[in-house]
Tab-separated table of C-alpha atoms and ligand atoms in Angstrom:
chain	number	residue	atom	x	y	z
U	9	MET	CA	15.173	-12.276	22.473
U	10	GLN	CA	16.213	-10.222	25.440
U	11	ALA	CA	13.153	-10.729	27.617
U	12	SER	CA	14.589	-8.741	30.517
U	13	GLU	CA	14.639	-5.538	28.464
U	14	THR	CA	11.132	-4.183	28.263
U	15	SER	CA	11.567	-0.507	27.429
U	16	LYS	CA	9.135	0.563	24.693
U	17	THR	CA	11.766	2.830	23.284
U	18	ARG	CA	14.630	0.375	23.261
U	19	GLU	CA	16.755	0.878	20.184
U	20	LEU	CA	16.875	-2.148	17.928
U	21	SER	CA	20.174	-3.194	16.440
U	22	GLY	CA	20.426	-1.943	12.884
U	23	THR	CA	18.092	1.022	13.203
U	24	ALA	CA	20.844	3.506	13.867
U	25	ALA	CA	22.777	2.293	10.839
U	26	VAL	CA	20.510	4.274	8.520
U	27	GLY	CA	21.717	7.577	9.973
U	28	GLY	CA	20.176	10.241	12.177
U	29	PRO	CA	19.294	9.880	15.825
U	30	PRO	CA	18.166	6.483	17.155
U	31	TYR	CA	14.597	5.738	16.148
U	32	ARG	CA	11.966	6.029	18.873
U	33	ALA	CA	8.605	4.501	17.993
U	34	PRO	CA	6.152	7.419	18.452
U	35	ARG	CA	3.278	5.529	20.099
U	36	GLU	CA	2.024	8.548	22.031
U	37	GLU	CA	1.265	10.422	18.786
U	38	PHE	CA	-1.433	7.858	17.948
U	39	PRO	CA	-4.460	8.450	20.196
U	40	ILE	CA	-6.029	5.034	19.548
U	41	LEU	CA	-2.938	3.229	20.830
U	42	SER	CA	-3.663	4.424	24.338
U	43	ARG	CA	-7.027	2.665	24.527
U	44	PRO	CA	-7.152	-0.754	26.139
U	45	VAL	CA	-8.665	-3.684	24.244
U	46	ASN	CA	-10.103	-6.538	26.259
U	47	GLY	CA	-8.502	-5.056	29.348
U	48	ARG	CA	-5.004	-5.018	27.887
U	49	PRO	CA	-2.979	-2.309	26.116
U	50	LEU	CA	-3.704	-2.366	22.381
U	51	VAL	CA	-0.972	-4.013	20.323
U	52	TRP	CA	-1.668	-3.122	16.684
U	53	LEU	CA	0.021	-5.622	14.382
U	54	ASP	CA	-2.375	-5.176	11.462
U	55	THR	CA	-0.888	-2.155	9.713
U	56	ALA	CA	-0.883	-3.937	6.334
U	57	ALA	CA	-4.692	-3.975	6.524
U	58	THR	CA	-4.841	-0.371	7.642
U	59	ALA	CA	-2.581	1.916	9.640
U	60	GLN	CA	-3.625	3.872	12.712
U	61	LYS	CA	-3.642	7.667	12.412
U	62	PRO	CA	-1.294	10.099	14.155
U	63	ARG	CA	-2.694	13.216	15.769
U	64	ARG	CA	-1.052	15.309	13.048
U	65	VAL	CA	-3.244	13.718	10.350
U	66	LEU	CA	-6.391	13.879	12.482
U	67	ASP	CA	-5.669	17.529	13.319
U	68	ALA	CA	-5.044	18.464	9.676
U	69	MET	CA	-8.436	17.095	8.636
U	70	ARG	CA	-10.217	18.682	11.542
U	71	SER	CA	-8.552	22.059	11.092
U	72	PHE	CA	-9.327	22.105	7.350
U	73	SER	CA	-12.958	21.139	8.036
U	74	GLU	CA	-13.318	23.846	10.671
U	75	THR	CA	-11.677	26.694	8.789
U	76	ARG	CA	-11.446	26.192	5.023
U	77	TYR	CA	-14.050	23.627	3.997
U	78	ALA	CA	-15.971	24.079	0.719
U	79	ASN	CA	-16.306	22.235	-2.565
U	80	VAL	CA	-13.276	22.624	-4.858
U	81	HIS	CA	-12.904	24.093	-8.360
U	82	ARG	CA	-16.454	25.419	-8.225
U	83	GLY	CA	-17.274	28.292	-5.895
U	84	VAL	CA	-16.043	31.852	-6.497
U	85	HIS	CA	-16.442	32.574	-2.794
U	86	THR	CA	-13.637	32.883	-0.274
U	87	LEU	CA	-13.940	29.384	1.115
U	88	GLY	CA	-14.212	27.918	-2.381
U	89	TYR	CA	-10.840	29.451	-3.238
U	90	ALA	CA	-9.293	28.434	0.082
U	91	ALA	CA	-10.458	24.824	-0.237
U	92	THR	CA	-9.305	24.597	-3.851
U	93	GLN	CA	-5.920	25.977	-2.918
U	94	ALA	CA	-5.558	23.470	-0.075
U	95	TYR	CA	-6.660	20.583	-2.313
U	96	GLU	CA	-4.180	21.442	-5.065
U	97	GLU	CA	-1.427	22.052	-2.520
U	98	ALA	CA	-2.141	18.575	-1.158
U	99	ARG	CA	-1.670	17.184	-4.658
U	100	LEU	CA	1.676	18.944	-4.937
U	101	ARG	CA	2.829	17.610	-1.554
U	102	VAL	CA	1.943	14.070	-2.632
U	103	ALA	CA	3.767	14.586	-5.948
U	104	GLN	CA	6.898	15.708	-4.098
U	105	PHE	CA	6.600	12.806	-1.653
U	106	ILE	CA	6.764	10.180	-4.431
U	107	GLY	CA	9.152	12.024	-6.758
U	108	ALA	CA	6.610	12.760	-9.503
U	109	SER	CA	7.718	15.247	-12.144
U	110	GLY	CA	4.675	17.410	-11.418
U	111	ALA	CA	1.387	17.611	-9.519
U	112	ASP	CA	-0.514	16.984	-12.766
U	113	GLU	CA	0.723	13.384	-12.670
U	114	VAL	CA	-1.102	12.716	-9.384
U	115	ILE	CA	-4.731	11.595	-9.638
U	116	PHE	CA	-6.761	11.321	-6.474
U	117	VAL	CA	-8.872	8.164	-6.424
U	118	ARG	CA	-10.660	6.174	-3.706
U	119	GLY	CA	-7.694	3.876	-3.117
U	120	ALA	CA	-5.264	1.501	-4.804
U	121	THR	CA	-8.134	-0.680	-5.993
U	122	GLU	CA	-9.715	2.172	-7.885
U	123	ALA	CA	-6.318	3.306	-9.205
U	124	ILE	CA	-5.680	-0.080	-10.818
U	125	ASN	CA	-9.242	-0.297	-12.143
U	126	LEU	CA	-8.772	3.151	-13.669
U	127	VAL	CA	-5.684	2.005	-15.574
U	128	ALA	CA	-7.402	-1.211	-16.699
U	129	ALA	CA	-10.510	0.629	-17.890
U	130	SER	CA	-8.816	3.621	-19.471
U	131	PHE	CA	-5.319	2.622	-20.605
U	132	GLY	CA	-6.374	-1.006	-21.008
U	133	ARG	CA	-9.368	-0.477	-23.265
U	134	SER	CA	-7.460	2.047	-25.391
U	135	PHE	CA	-4.095	0.380	-25.755
U	136	ILE	CA	-4.598	-3.346	-25.119
U	137	SER	CA	-6.359	-5.497	-27.712
U	138	SER	CA	-7.105	-9.108	-28.454
U	139	GLY	CA	-3.994	-11.268	-28.167
U	140	ASP	CA	-1.987	-8.606	-26.335
U	141	GLU	CA	-0.458	-9.785	-23.071
U	142	ILE	CA	-0.608	-8.540	-19.494
U	143	ILE	CA	1.758	-10.129	-16.969
U	144	VAL	CA	1.106	-10.258	-13.228
U	145	THR	CA	2.850	-12.355	-10.549
U	146	GLU	CA	1.738	-15.068	-8.150
U	147	LEU	CA	2.215	-12.574	-5.299
U	148	GLU	CA	-0.602	-10.246	-6.286
U	149	HIS	CA	-3.494	-8.976	-4.210
U	150	HIS	CA	-6.904	-9.514	-5.857
U	151	SER	CA	-6.903	-5.793	-6.721
U	152	ASN	CA	-4.080	-6.450	-9.163
U	153	ILE	CA	-5.655	-9.578	-10.653
U	154	VAL	CA	-9.400	-9.055	-11.087
U	155	PRO	CA	-9.242	-5.757	-13.068
U	156	TRP	CA	-7.028	-7.530	-15.644
U	157	GLN	CA	-9.414	-10.468	-15.815
U	158	LEU	CA	-12.255	-8.026	-16.511
U	159	LEU	CA	-10.121	-6.414	-19.209
U	160	ARG	CA	-9.343	-9.847	-20.643
U	161	GLU	CA	-13.077	-10.529	-20.916
U	162	SER	CA	-13.800	-7.263	-22.694
U	163	THR	CA	-10.786	-7.219	-25.046
U	164	GLY	CA	-9.593	-10.780	-25.570
U	165	ALA	CA	-6.212	-9.920	-24.032
U	166	VAL	CA	-4.115	-12.714	-22.511
U	167	LEU	CA	-3.278	-12.735	-18.782
U	168	LYS	CA	0.010	-14.429	-17.875
U	169	VAL	CA	1.298	-15.136	-14.376
U	170	ALA	CA	4.990	-14.939	-13.472
U	171	PRO	CA	5.861	-17.610	-10.887
U	172	ILE	CA	7.552	-17.219	-7.527
U	173	ALA	CA	10.059	-19.538	-5.865
U	174	ASP	CA	9.118	-21.423	-2.691
U	175	ASP	CA	10.796	-18.720	-0.611
U	176	GLY	CA	8.319	-16.148	-1.938
U	177	THR	CA	10.734	-14.332	-4.251
U	178	LEU	CA	9.843	-13.589	-7.858
U	179	ASP	CA	11.530	-15.779	-10.460
U	180	LEU	CA	13.085	-13.079	-12.651
U	181	VAL	CA	14.442	-15.571	-15.182
U	182	GLN	CA	10.966	-16.896	-15.873
U	183	LEU	CA	9.498	-13.403	-15.906
U	184	GLU	CA	12.000	-12.309	-18.532
U	185	ALA	CA	11.256	-15.403	-20.604
U	186	MET	CA	7.538	-14.533	-20.583
U	187	LEU	CA	8.084	-11.021	-21.937
U	188	GLY	CA	7.716	-10.574	-25.677
U	189	SER	CA	6.489	-8.375	-28.488
U	190	ARG	CA	2.833	-8.909	-27.431
U	191	THR	CA	3.447	-7.803	-23.829
U	192	ARG	CA	1.691	-4.490	-23.277
U	193	LEU	CA	1.694	-4.240	-19.504
U	194	VAL	CA	3.506	-5.770	-16.545
U	195	ALA	CA	1.529	-5.245	-13.326
U	196	VAL	CA	3.325	-6.167	-10.108
U	197	THR	CA	3.176	-5.458	-6.427
U	198	HIS	CA	6.115	-3.542	-4.933
U	199	VAL	CA	5.866	-5.361	-1.586
U	200	SER	CA	3.816	-8.529	-0.964
U	201	ASN	CA	1.013	-7.945	1.541
U	202	VAL	CA	1.361	-11.571	2.682
U	203	LEU	CA	5.099	-12.317	2.759
U	204	GLY	CA	6.755	-8.910	2.838
U	205	THR	CA	8.783	-9.798	-0.262
U	206	VAL	CA	10.175	-6.666	-1.896
U	207	LEU	CA	10.271	-6.879	-5.689
U	208	PRO	CA	13.221	-5.413	-7.644
U	209	ILE	CA	11.079	-2.865	-9.451
U	210	ALA	CA	13.905	-1.089	-11.306
U	211	THR	CA	15.043	-4.401	-12.803
U	212	ILE	CA	11.482	-5.363	-13.758
U	213	ALA	CA	11.001	-1.922	-15.317
U	214	ARG	CA	14.106	-2.377	-17.483
U	215	MET	CA	12.892	-5.816	-18.599
U	216	ALA	CA	9.394	-4.544	-19.431
U	217	HIS	CA	10.652	-1.480	-21.265
U	218	ALA	CA	13.105	-3.582	-23.282
U	219	VAL	CA	10.112	-5.188	-25.049
U	220	GLY	CA	8.134	-1.937	-25.257
U	221	ALA	CA	5.743	-2.820	-22.409
U	222	HIS	CA	4.636	-0.481	-19.621
U	223	LEU	CA	4.950	-1.172	-15.892
U	224	LEU	CA	2.228	-0.681	-13.296
U	225	VAL	CA	3.310	-1.010	-9.666
U	226	ASP	CA	0.922	-1.648	-6.781
U	227	GLY	CA	2.701	0.317	-4.078
U	228	CYS	CA	0.201	-0.138	-1.238
U	229	GLN	CA	2.616	-1.907	1.075
U	230	ALA	CA	5.709	0.020	-0.009
U	231	VAL	CA	4.925	3.734	0.248
U	232	PRO	CA	4.396	3.765	4.063
U	233	HIS	CA	7.504	1.719	4.778
U	234	ARG	CA	10.344	2.688	2.429
U	235	PHE	CA	11.428	5.628	0.336
U	236	VAL	CA	9.779	5.465	-3.098
U	237	ASP	CA	10.756	7.614	-6.076
U	238	VAL	CA	8.396	6.617	-8.869
U	239	GLN	CA	10.600	8.037	-11.601
U	240	ALA	CA	13.853	6.575	-10.293
U	241	ILE	CA	12.422	3.054	-10.140
U	242	GLY	CA	11.185	3.344	-13.724
U	243	ALA	CA	7.456	2.774	-13.129
U	244	ASP	CA	4.874	4.029	-15.619
U	245	PHE	CA	1.939	3.819	-13.193
U	246	TYR	CA	2.106	3.633	-9.390
U	247	ALA	CA	-0.943	2.992	-7.167
U	248	PHE	CA	-1.401	3.312	-3.400
U	249	SER	CA	-3.962	3.941	-0.644
U	250	ALA	CA	-3.751	6.670	1.985
U	251	HIS	CA	-5.206	4.577	4.798
U	252	LYS	CA	-2.220	2.230	4.806
U	253	MET	CA	0.186	5.160	5.149
U	254	TYR	CA	-1.329	6.654	8.313
U	255	GLY	CA	-3.759	8.778	6.298
U	256	PRO	CA	-7.541	8.541	5.975
U	257	THR	CA	-9.716	6.010	4.186
U	258	GLY	CA	-11.549	7.061	1.021
U	259	ILE	CA	-8.544	8.426	-0.843
U	260	GLY	CA	-5.623	6.969	-2.738
U	261	VAL	CA	-3.345	7.897	-5.577
U	262	LEU	CA	-2.734	6.878	-9.129
U	263	TRP	CA	0.527	8.329	-10.354
U	264	GLY	CA	1.100	8.050	-14.093
U	265	ARG	CA	3.673	9.379	-16.525
U	266	ARG	CA	2.386	12.640	-17.992
U	267	GLU	CA	2.457	11.505	-21.622
U	268	LEU	CA	0.561	8.302	-20.801
U	269	LEU	CA	-2.143	10.104	-18.828
U	270	ALA	CA	-2.512	12.669	-21.614
U	271	ALA	CA	-3.263	9.887	-24.095
U	272	MET	CA	-5.835	8.146	-21.879
U	273	PRO	CA	-9.606	8.651	-22.059
U	274	PRO	CA	-11.626	9.357	-18.904
U	275	TYR	CA	-12.567	6.539	-16.568
U	276	GLN	CA	-15.828	8.083	-15.357
U	277	GLY	CA	-17.892	11.012	-16.600
U	278	GLY	CA	-19.484	13.802	-14.585
U	279	GLY	CA	-18.856	17.202	-13.118
U	280	GLU	CA	-15.402	18.733	-12.827
U	281	MET	CA	-13.657	16.581	-15.452
U	282	ILE	CA	-14.958	18.613	-18.392
U	283	ALA	CA	-14.053	21.927	-20.007
U	284	SER	CA	-17.471	22.301	-21.673
U	285	VAL	CA	-20.584	20.224	-22.274
U	286	THR	CA	-23.405	20.457	-24.821
U	287	PHE	CA	-25.834	17.686	-25.678
U	288	GLU	CA	-23.872	17.217	-28.877
U	289	GLN	CA	-20.381	17.071	-27.481
U	290	THR	CA	-18.171	17.337	-24.425
U	291	THR	CA	-14.678	18.784	-24.231
U	292	LEU	CA	-12.512	17.149	-21.581
U	293	LYS	CA	-10.119	18.739	-19.130
U	294	HIS	CA	-6.465	17.737	-19.088
U	295	PRO	CA	-5.124	15.277	-16.479
U	296	PRO	CA	-5.359	15.019	-13.547
U	297	HIS	CA	-8.841	16.597	-13.530
U	298	ARG	CA	-9.989	14.502	-16.483
U	299	PHE	CA	-9.869	11.505	-14.158
U	300	GLU	CA	-11.577	13.088	-11.143
U	301	ALA	CA	-15.285	13.132	-11.985
U	302	GLY	CA	-17.578	14.412	-9.240
U	303	THR	CA	-16.763	15.968	-5.868
U	304	PRO	CA	-13.390	14.526	-4.790
U	305	PRO	CA	-12.291	13.486	-1.280
U	306	ILE	CA	-11.371	17.024	-0.226
U	307	ILE	CA	-10.923	16.617	3.519
U	308	GLU	CA	-9.122	13.351	2.941
U	309	ALA	CA	-6.658	14.963	0.509
U	310	ASN	CA	-5.571	17.248	3.340
U	311	GLY	CA	-5.165	14.230	5.620
U	312	LEU	CA	-3.119	12.391	2.995
U	313	ALA	CA	-0.811	15.375	2.517
U	314	ALA	CA	-0.326	15.563	6.296
U	315	ALA	CA	0.543	11.849	6.310
U	316	CYS	CA	3.170	12.436	3.582
U	317	ASP	CA	4.688	15.256	5.628
U	318	TYR	CA	4.623	13.110	8.766
U	319	LEU	CA	6.476	10.240	7.054
U	320	THR	CA	8.980	12.636	5.495
U	321	ASP	CA	9.696	14.266	8.840
U	322	LEU	CA	10.183	10.933	10.617
U	323	GLY	CA	12.370	9.732	7.745
U	324	LEU	CA	11.470	6.748	5.610
U	325	ALA	CA	14.963	5.280	5.797
U	326	ARG	CA	14.691	5.250	9.594
U	327	ILE	CA	11.176	3.827	9.512
U	328	CYS	CA	12.332	1.113	7.108
U	329	GLY	CA	15.331	0.281	9.304
U	330	HIS	CA	13.152	0.149	12.421
U	331	GLU	CA	10.620	-2.178	10.819
U	332	ALA	CA	13.346	-4.438	9.388
U	333	ALA	CA	14.869	-4.744	12.846
U	334	LEU	CA	11.442	-5.509	14.339
U	335	ARG	CA	10.975	-8.203	11.709
U	336	ALA	CA	14.310	-9.809	12.605
U	337	TYR	CA	13.477	-9.615	16.320
U	338	ALA	CA	10.039	-11.132	15.690
U	339	LEU	CA	11.450	-13.998	13.609
U	340	GLU	CA	13.723	-14.875	16.541
U	341	GLY	CA	10.745	-14.858	18.883
U	342	LEU	CA	8.457	-16.814	16.563
U	343	ALA	CA	11.143	-19.495	16.222
U	344	THR	CA	10.663	-20.262	19.941
U	345	VAL	CA	6.915	-20.995	19.586
U	346	PRO	CA	6.283	-24.742	19.283
U	347	GLY	CA	4.483	-25.807	16.087
U	348	LEU	CA	4.775	-22.389	14.440
U	349	ARG	CA	5.874	-22.302	10.800
U	350	VAL	CA	6.803	-19.047	9.088
U	351	ILE	CA	5.510	-19.119	5.512
U	352	GLY	CA	7.714	-18.281	2.536
U	353	ALA	CA	10.402	-16.466	4.481
U	354	GLY	CA	12.987	-16.755	7.208
U	355	GLY	CA	16.373	-18.472	7.186
U	356	ASN	CA	18.394	-17.640	4.106
U	357	HIS	CA	15.491	-15.932	2.403
U	358	GLU	CA	15.352	-12.686	4.306
U	359	ASP	CA	16.818	-10.487	1.551
U	360	GLY	CA	15.585	-7.160	2.921
U	361	ARG	CA	11.922	-8.029	3.419
U	362	ALA	CA	9.358	-5.570	4.703
U	363	GLY	CA	7.742	-5.858	8.136
U	364	ILE	CA	5.100	-8.436	7.213
U	365	ILE	CA	5.278	-12.057	8.406
U	366	SER	CA	2.808	-14.857	7.667
U	367	PHE	CA	2.730	-18.054	9.696
U	368	THR	CA	0.674	-21.104	10.561
U	369	MET	CA	0.470	-23.089	13.821
U	370	ASP	CA	0.091	-26.858	13.834
U	371	GLY	CA	-3.489	-27.905	14.526
U	372	VAL	CA	-4.803	-24.372	15.032
U	373	HIS	CA	-6.777	-22.472	12.397
U	374	PRO	CA	-5.334	-18.993	11.753
U	375	HIS	CA	-8.694	-17.454	12.727
U	376	ASP	CA	-8.416	-19.154	16.126
U	377	VAL	CA	-4.880	-17.804	16.517
U	378	ALA	CA	-6.168	-14.294	15.819
U	379	THR	CA	-9.167	-14.709	18.132
U	380	VAL	CA	-7.083	-15.878	21.092
U	381	LEU	CA	-4.585	-13.039	20.540
U	382	ASP	CA	-7.443	-10.534	20.398
U	383	GLY	CA	-8.388	-11.651	23.911
U	384	SER	CA	-5.029	-10.190	24.951
U	385	GLY	CA	-5.522	-6.957	23.013
U	386	ILE	CA	-3.274	-8.060	20.134
U	387	ALA	CA	-4.657	-7.378	16.634
U	388	ILE	CA	-3.339	-9.476	13.763
U	389	ARG	CA	-5.018	-10.531	10.512
U	390	ALA	CA	-5.920	-14.115	9.604
U	391	GLY	CA	-7.260	-15.487	6.334
U	392	HIS	CA	-6.248	-15.368	2.688
U	393	HIS	CA	-5.415	-11.644	2.772
U	394	CYS	CA	-7.168	-11.077	-0.579
U	395	ALA	CA	-4.444	-13.158	-2.205
U	396	GLN	CA	-6.127	-16.518	-2.794
U	397	PRO	CA	-3.915	-17.533	-5.758
U	398	LEU	CA	-0.868	-16.984	-3.535
U	399	MET	CA	-2.400	-19.174	-0.808
U	400	GLN	CA	-2.853	-21.920	-3.426
U	401	ARG	CA	0.746	-21.493	-4.575
U	402	LEU	CA	1.963	-21.784	-0.978
U	403	SER	CA	-0.355	-24.779	-0.345
U	404	VAL	CA	-2.038	-23.200	2.676
U	405	PRO	CA	-5.737	-22.325	2.984
U	406	ALA	CA	-4.965	-19.291	5.123
U	407	THR	CA	-2.243	-17.764	7.273
U	408	ALA	CA	-1.973	-15.665	10.402
U	409	ARG	CA	-0.203	-12.414	9.546
U	410	VAL	CA	1.567	-9.808	11.634
U	411	SER	CA	2.459	-6.516	10.000
U	412	PHE	CA	4.488	-3.753	11.587
U	413	GLY	CA	4.121	-0.008	11.457
U	414	LEU	CA	6.320	2.847	12.588
U	415	TYR	CA	4.679	2.822	16.043
U	416	ASN	CA	5.462	-0.793	16.906
U	417	THR	CA	8.045	-1.710	19.520
U	418	THR	CA	9.950	-4.752	20.710
U	419	GLU	CA	7.493	-4.825	23.574
U	420	ASP	CA	4.691	-5.417	21.038
U	421	VAL	CA	6.668	-8.357	19.665
U	422	ASP	CA	7.215	-9.738	23.159
U	423	ALA	CA	3.450	-9.510	23.784
U	424	LEU	CA	2.818	-11.343	20.504
U	425	VAL	CA	5.208	-14.168	21.346
U	426	ALA	CA	3.709	-14.510	24.832
U	427	GLY	CA	0.204	-14.499	23.308
U	428	LEU	CA	1.172	-17.232	20.857
U	429	GLY	CA	2.398	-19.261	23.807
U	430	GLU	CA	-1.148	-18.959	25.228
U	431	VAL	CA	-2.598	-20.054	21.871
U	432	GLY	CA	-0.463	-23.183	22.125
U	433	GLU	CA	-1.737	-23.836	25.659
U	434	VAL	CA	-5.417	-23.270	24.725
U	435	PHE	CA	-5.203	-25.688	21.811
U	436	GLY	CA	-2.957	-28.194	23.510
Y	519	C6P	N1	-4.492	-5.045	1.492
Y	519	C6P	C1	-4.436	-6.322	3.551
Y	519	C6P	O1	-4.855	-6.627	4.675
Y	519	C6P	P1	-7.409	-0.845	-0.955
Y	519	C6P	O2	-8.411	-1.796	-0.381
Y	519	C6P	O3	-7.824	-0.351	-2.331
Y	519	C6P	O4	-7.048	0.268	-0.030
Y	519	C6P	O5	-6.038	-1.678	-1.118
Y	519	C6P	C2	-6.034	-2.878	-1.852
Y	519	C6P	C3	-4.682	-3.493	-1.827
Y	519	C6P	C4	-3.957	-3.549	-3.010
Y	519	C6P	N2	-2.716	-4.055	-3.038
Y	519	C6P	C5	-2.107	-4.510	-1.945
Y	519	C6P	C6	-0.704	-5.033	-2.040
Y	519	C6P	C7	-2.782	-4.493	-0.724
Y	519	C6P	O6	-2.161	-4.945	0.371
Y	519	C6P	C8	-4.104	-3.996	-0.666
Y	519	C6P	C9	-4.877	-4.031	0.615
Y	519	C6P	C10	-5.078	-5.181	2.808
Y	519	C6P	O7	-3.493	-6.908	3.037
Y	519	C6P	C11	-6.575	-5.293	2.819
Y	519	C6P	S1	-7.153	-6.656	1.838
C-alpha cells in the first residue's frame, strides 16, 4: 500500500498494460456516488449485488420516457412505432455487445434468475427426462441450483455437483469424469459471486459438447467486468441481469443458440407471444417473441442498451484490468488487518480472478463487519450471498464480501482498510 498517495485517479499498476490511455475511474458520472452516507463520502463496494447507474443510463431511460414511450408491437400510432423501433434496436445493441449471431437470439427477461428458470421450464421439460443428468458446480448461486431441483422433481432427472478445490477453483478432472452419455446439460457460473473465481468456459464447453450435452452459463458477474463473446466461448445459453452491469433492475437477458430456441416451447403464455389465437388453438410466434409474453420492460430495455454502449465505450479490457489491479491492491491492504482471513483466494491462487473478495474476521460476525463499515459510509455485503452450498463447502456460515466496479478507486480500498481497522478496535 502506498498510503501517502491519495489521488482518486491514481493509475494502478497493470491497468495500462491492456492498451489505450490510462484508466480513470469515472466516479463523477454516477450521481449517487456524490451523496454522503452517515456523514462520509459513499464508498460503494457492493457492485456484485447491484451496480450504481451512470448518468448516461439514467438519461437514456428518461429521454425515452419523455419522447418515445408507448407499448411495443401493438399500436399503429406514431409513438407505438417509435417505441417498438427503440425496443428492437435495444435488442440488437445487446446482441452485438455479447457477440450473438443475431438479435433474434436475445430474449428479454426479468433478470438472470428468470433466464435460468426459462431454460429449466422450457428446454428442461422438453429435452430432459427421467435419469438424464444435469451438472452444476459447488460455486453456484441459488438461481443456478433451485431451478434444476424443481426440474428434477418434475422429470426425475439427476442433479450432479462438480466439486471445487479448497482455493475455490473448479476441479476440471472431476467434472470431466462426471460427464457421460446421460448428461444433457452443464450449468455453470462464469464468475463466482462469492470468490471471484473465473471458470474456463471454453474448456467446459468442449467437454460438455464432447458427450453431446449443452452448456448454460450464468454470466451475471462476468458481463459487466470482462469482454464476453457468447459464441466464441462455446456457450449454448447465457444468462445475465442488467442491474449488475450499470443498467436498470427489472430486465435481464437470456441468450440462446437460434436452433435451440426454435425447438423450445414457450415458458409463459399471454399477449404478444402469439401469431393467432382461437379457443381451439394458438399459433406461436418465433423466438425471441415466443418467450416474451405480456408487456415487456420497455423503458428498461433502453437503459440496458445504454449500459452496453457505456461499457463498450469505456472498454471492457480496461475495466477488467482496472478491477484486477484494485483486487491486487486490496489483497495487500487486507493482509495488514489483524485477524482477517481471505476465503478461497489469495497467495498462489489468484489466477486472474474478478474483483470480488470474501473474508472473515476472527471473533466478529460478518454482519457486524458490514454494520461498522456502514457507519463510515462503506457499503459491503455480508451473509451467504445466495450461495449456501458454497458456504458449507468452505466451512463458513457467512462471509463479508467486497466487490469492485468500474467506478472504484484505490482511495475506496484505503477507506475500506481503515474501516476494517476500526472494526478490529470496536470488537477488541
Ligand atoms: N447475485 C449477489 O449479491 P438476479 O437476482 O436474477 O438479478 O441475479 C441472480 C444471480 C445469479 N447468478 C449470480 C452469479 C449472481 O451473482 C446473482 C445475483 C447478487 O451476489 C444478489 S444475491
